[in-house]
Coordinates of C-alpha atoms in Angstrom, one line a residue:
X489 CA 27.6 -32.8 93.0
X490 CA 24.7 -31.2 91.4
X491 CA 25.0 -29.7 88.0
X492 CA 23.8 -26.2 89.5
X493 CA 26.6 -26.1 91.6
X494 CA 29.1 -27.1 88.5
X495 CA 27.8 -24.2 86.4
X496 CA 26.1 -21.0 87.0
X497 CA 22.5 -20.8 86.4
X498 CA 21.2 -19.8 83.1
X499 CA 19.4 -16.7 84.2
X500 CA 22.7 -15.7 86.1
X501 CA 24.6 -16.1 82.6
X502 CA 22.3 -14.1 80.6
X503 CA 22.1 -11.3 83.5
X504 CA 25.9 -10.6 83.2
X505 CA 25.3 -10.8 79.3
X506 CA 23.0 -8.0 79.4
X507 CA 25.3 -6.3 81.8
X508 CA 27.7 -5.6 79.1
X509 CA 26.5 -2.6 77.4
X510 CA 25.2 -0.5 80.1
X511 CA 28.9 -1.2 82.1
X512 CA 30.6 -0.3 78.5
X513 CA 28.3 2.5 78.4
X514 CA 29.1 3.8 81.7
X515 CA 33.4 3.1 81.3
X516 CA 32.6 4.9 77.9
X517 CA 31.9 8.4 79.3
X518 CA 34.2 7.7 82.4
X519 CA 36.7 7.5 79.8
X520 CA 36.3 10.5 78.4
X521 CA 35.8 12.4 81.0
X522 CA 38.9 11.3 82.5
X523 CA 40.7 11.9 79.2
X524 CA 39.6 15.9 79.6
X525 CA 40.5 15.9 83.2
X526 CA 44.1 15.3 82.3
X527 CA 44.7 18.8 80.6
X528 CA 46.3 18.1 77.4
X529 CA 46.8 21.0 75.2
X530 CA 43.9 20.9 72.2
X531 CA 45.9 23.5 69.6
X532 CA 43.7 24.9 66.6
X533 CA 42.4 23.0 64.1
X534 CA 44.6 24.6 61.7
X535 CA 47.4 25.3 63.6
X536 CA 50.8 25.3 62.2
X537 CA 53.5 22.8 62.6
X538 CA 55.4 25.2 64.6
X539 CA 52.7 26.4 66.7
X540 CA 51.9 22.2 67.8
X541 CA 55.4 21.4 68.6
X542 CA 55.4 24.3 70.8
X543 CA 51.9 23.6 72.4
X544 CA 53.0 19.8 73.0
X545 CA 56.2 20.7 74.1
X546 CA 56.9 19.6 77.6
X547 CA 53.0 17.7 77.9
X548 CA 54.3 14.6 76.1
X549 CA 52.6 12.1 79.1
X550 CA 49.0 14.1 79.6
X551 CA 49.1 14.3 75.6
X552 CA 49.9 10.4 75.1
X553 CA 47.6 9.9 78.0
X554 CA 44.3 12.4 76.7
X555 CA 45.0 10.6 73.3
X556 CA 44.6 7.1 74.9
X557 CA 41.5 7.9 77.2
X558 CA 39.6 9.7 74.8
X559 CA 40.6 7.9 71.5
X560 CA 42.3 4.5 72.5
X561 CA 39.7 3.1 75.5
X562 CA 36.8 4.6 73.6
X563 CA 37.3 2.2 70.1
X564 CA 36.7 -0.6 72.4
X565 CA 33.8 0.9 74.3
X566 CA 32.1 1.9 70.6
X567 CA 32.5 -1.4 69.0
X568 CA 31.0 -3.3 72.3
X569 CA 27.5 -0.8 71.9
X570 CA 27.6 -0.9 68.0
X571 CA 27.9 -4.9 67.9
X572 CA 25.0 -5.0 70.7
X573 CA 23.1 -2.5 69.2
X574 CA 23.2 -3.8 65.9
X575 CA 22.9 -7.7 67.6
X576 CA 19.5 -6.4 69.1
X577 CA 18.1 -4.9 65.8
X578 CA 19.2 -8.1 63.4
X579 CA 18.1 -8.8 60.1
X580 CA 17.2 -5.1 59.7
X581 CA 18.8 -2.1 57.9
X582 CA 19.6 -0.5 61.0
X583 CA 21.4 -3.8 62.0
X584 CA 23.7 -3.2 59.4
X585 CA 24.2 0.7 59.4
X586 CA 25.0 0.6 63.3
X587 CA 27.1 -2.9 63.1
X588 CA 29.4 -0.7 60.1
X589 CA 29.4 2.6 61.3
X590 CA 29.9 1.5 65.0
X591 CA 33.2 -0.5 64.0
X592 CA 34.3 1.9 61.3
X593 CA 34.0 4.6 64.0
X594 CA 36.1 2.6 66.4
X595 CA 38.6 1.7 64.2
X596 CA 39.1 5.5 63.3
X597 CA 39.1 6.0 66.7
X598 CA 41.8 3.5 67.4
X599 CA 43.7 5.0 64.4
X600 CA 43.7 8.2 66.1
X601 CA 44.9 6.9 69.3
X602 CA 48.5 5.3 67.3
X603 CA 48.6 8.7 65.6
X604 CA 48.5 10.8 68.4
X605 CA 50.7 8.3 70.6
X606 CA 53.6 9.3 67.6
X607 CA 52.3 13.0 67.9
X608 CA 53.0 13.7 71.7
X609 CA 56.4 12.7 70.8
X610 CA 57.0 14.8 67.6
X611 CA 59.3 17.3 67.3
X612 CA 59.6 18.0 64.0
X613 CA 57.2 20.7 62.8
X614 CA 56.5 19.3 59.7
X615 CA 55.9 16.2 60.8
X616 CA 53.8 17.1 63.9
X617 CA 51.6 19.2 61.1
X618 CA 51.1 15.9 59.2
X619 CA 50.3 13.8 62.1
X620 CA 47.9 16.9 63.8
X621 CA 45.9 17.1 60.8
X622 CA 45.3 13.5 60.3
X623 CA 44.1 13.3 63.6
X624 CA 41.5 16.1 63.2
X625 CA 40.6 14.9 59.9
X626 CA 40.1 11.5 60.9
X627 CA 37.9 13.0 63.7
X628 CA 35.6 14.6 61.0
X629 CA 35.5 11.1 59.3
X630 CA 34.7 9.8 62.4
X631 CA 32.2 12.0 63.7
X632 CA 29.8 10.9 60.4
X633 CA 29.8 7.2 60.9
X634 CA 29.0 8.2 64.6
X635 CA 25.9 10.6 62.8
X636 CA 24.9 7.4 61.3
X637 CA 25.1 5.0 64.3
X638 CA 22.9 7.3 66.4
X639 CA 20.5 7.6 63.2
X640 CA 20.2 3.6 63.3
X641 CA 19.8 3.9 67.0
X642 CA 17.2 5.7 66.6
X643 CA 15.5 3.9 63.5
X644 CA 16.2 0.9 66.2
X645 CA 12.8 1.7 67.9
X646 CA 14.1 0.0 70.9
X647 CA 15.5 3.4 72.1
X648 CA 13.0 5.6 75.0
X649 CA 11.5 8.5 73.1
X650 CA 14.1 10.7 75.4
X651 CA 16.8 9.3 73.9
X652 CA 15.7 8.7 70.3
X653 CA 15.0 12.9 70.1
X654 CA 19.0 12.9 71.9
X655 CA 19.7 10.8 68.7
X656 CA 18.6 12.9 66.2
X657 CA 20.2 16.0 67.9
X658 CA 23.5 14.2 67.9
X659 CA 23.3 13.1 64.2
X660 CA 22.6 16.7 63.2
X661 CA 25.1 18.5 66.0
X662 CA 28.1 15.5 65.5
X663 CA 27.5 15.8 61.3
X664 CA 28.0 19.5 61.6
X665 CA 31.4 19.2 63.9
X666 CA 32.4 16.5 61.3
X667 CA 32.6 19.0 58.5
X668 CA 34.8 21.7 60.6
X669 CA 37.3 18.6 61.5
X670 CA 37.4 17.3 57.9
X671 CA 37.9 20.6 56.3
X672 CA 39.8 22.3 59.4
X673 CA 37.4 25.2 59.9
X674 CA 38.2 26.4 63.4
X675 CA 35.1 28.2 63.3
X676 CA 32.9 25.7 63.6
X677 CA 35.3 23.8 66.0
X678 CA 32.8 24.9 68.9
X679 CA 30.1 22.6 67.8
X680 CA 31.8 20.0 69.1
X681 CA 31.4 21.1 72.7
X682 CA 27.3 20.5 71.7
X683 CA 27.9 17.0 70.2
X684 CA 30.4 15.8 72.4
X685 CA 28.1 15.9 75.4
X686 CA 25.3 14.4 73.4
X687 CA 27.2 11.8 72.3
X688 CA 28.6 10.9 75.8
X689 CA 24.5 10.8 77.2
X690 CA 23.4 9.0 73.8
X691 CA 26.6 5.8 74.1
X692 CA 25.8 5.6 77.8
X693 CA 22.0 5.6 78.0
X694 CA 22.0 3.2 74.9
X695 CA 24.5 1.0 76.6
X696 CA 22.5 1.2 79.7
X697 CA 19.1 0.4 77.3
X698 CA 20.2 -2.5 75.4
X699 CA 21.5 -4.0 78.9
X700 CA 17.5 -3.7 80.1
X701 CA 16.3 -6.3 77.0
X702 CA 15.7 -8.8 77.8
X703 CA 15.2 -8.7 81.3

């Protein structure tokens, strides 16, 4: 038997390598979008525990299931692009800002899955208040390492000029939506509807980018 026929082909190997990120990309956004679809309840930022309970109340399963497609499947789907990103641009500084922001990011992320898992459960008002507010202030946390993943995206240089300007609008829109979630100023709440759709197009079309190098 041939060795070609005991193992596949070298170029077949590194083309399902490369596939990675652009499929992680694309299961990224489907994730999300799937995680809207459901119709969980989103209460105000500064909601009070009374107000929560009541908004959960009776949505437990599209709560615990929003919480796991748009926090949970997402951690993994940022770590893959952040370690690929940050694998394409070694030995630089913006190796090592999207390597640690990208898992710091997805590691809040995950966080915020467990939390909000307990949370769709909660009926204790004072404890659904704890829990509520952790989530959303983890969020803001969150949504600044994300500002600094897309900022070493685009000091990457591998990124299409499209999609390094999309960069630099996410890093400003997401590091504005950051402070409201941190701080809990429902005000600002609606800038997340800007950043969340330019972070969707800025994982996938990086995903989809780093999966082209190479080829």
């Amino acid at each position: 038997m041939s060795e070609s026929a005991v193992a596949p082909a070298p170029s077949a190997q590194h083309g399902r390598l490369l596939a990675v990120p652009a499929v992680t990309g694309i299961a990224y956004t489907a994730s999300w979008i799937a995680g809207l679809s459901v119709g969980a309840p989103s209460p105000a930022l500064n909601a009070d525990g009374a107000g929560i309970v009541a908004a959960f109340a009776g949505h437990e399963t599209v709560t615990a299931a929003g919480f796991v497609l748009t926090e949970g499947l997402p951690a993994a789907g940022l770590a893959v692009i952040s370690f690929y990103l940050a694998r394409a641009t070694r030995r630089s500084a913006a190796s090592t800002a999207a390597g640690t922001a990208g898992l710091l990011a997805a590691a809040i992320s995950l966080t915020q899955c467990v939390l909000g898992l307990v949370l769709a459960g909660s009926a204790e008002p004072g404890t659904a208040h704890l829990l509520y507010e952790a989530v959303n202030r983890l969020d803001g946390v969150k949504m600044f390492a994300l500002a600094v993943l897309a900022v070493a995206g685009v000091a990457s240089r591998l990124l299409p000029r499209w999609l390094a300007y999309a960069g630099v609008a996410l890093a400003v829109s997401i590091a504005g939506s950051g402070v409201a979630y941190l701080l809990l100023i429902q005000g600002l709440a609606v800038l997340a509807y800007v950043s969340g759709v330019l972070l969707l197009l800025f994982v996938t079309a990086t995903g989809v980018v780093l999966g082209r190098i190479g080829r």
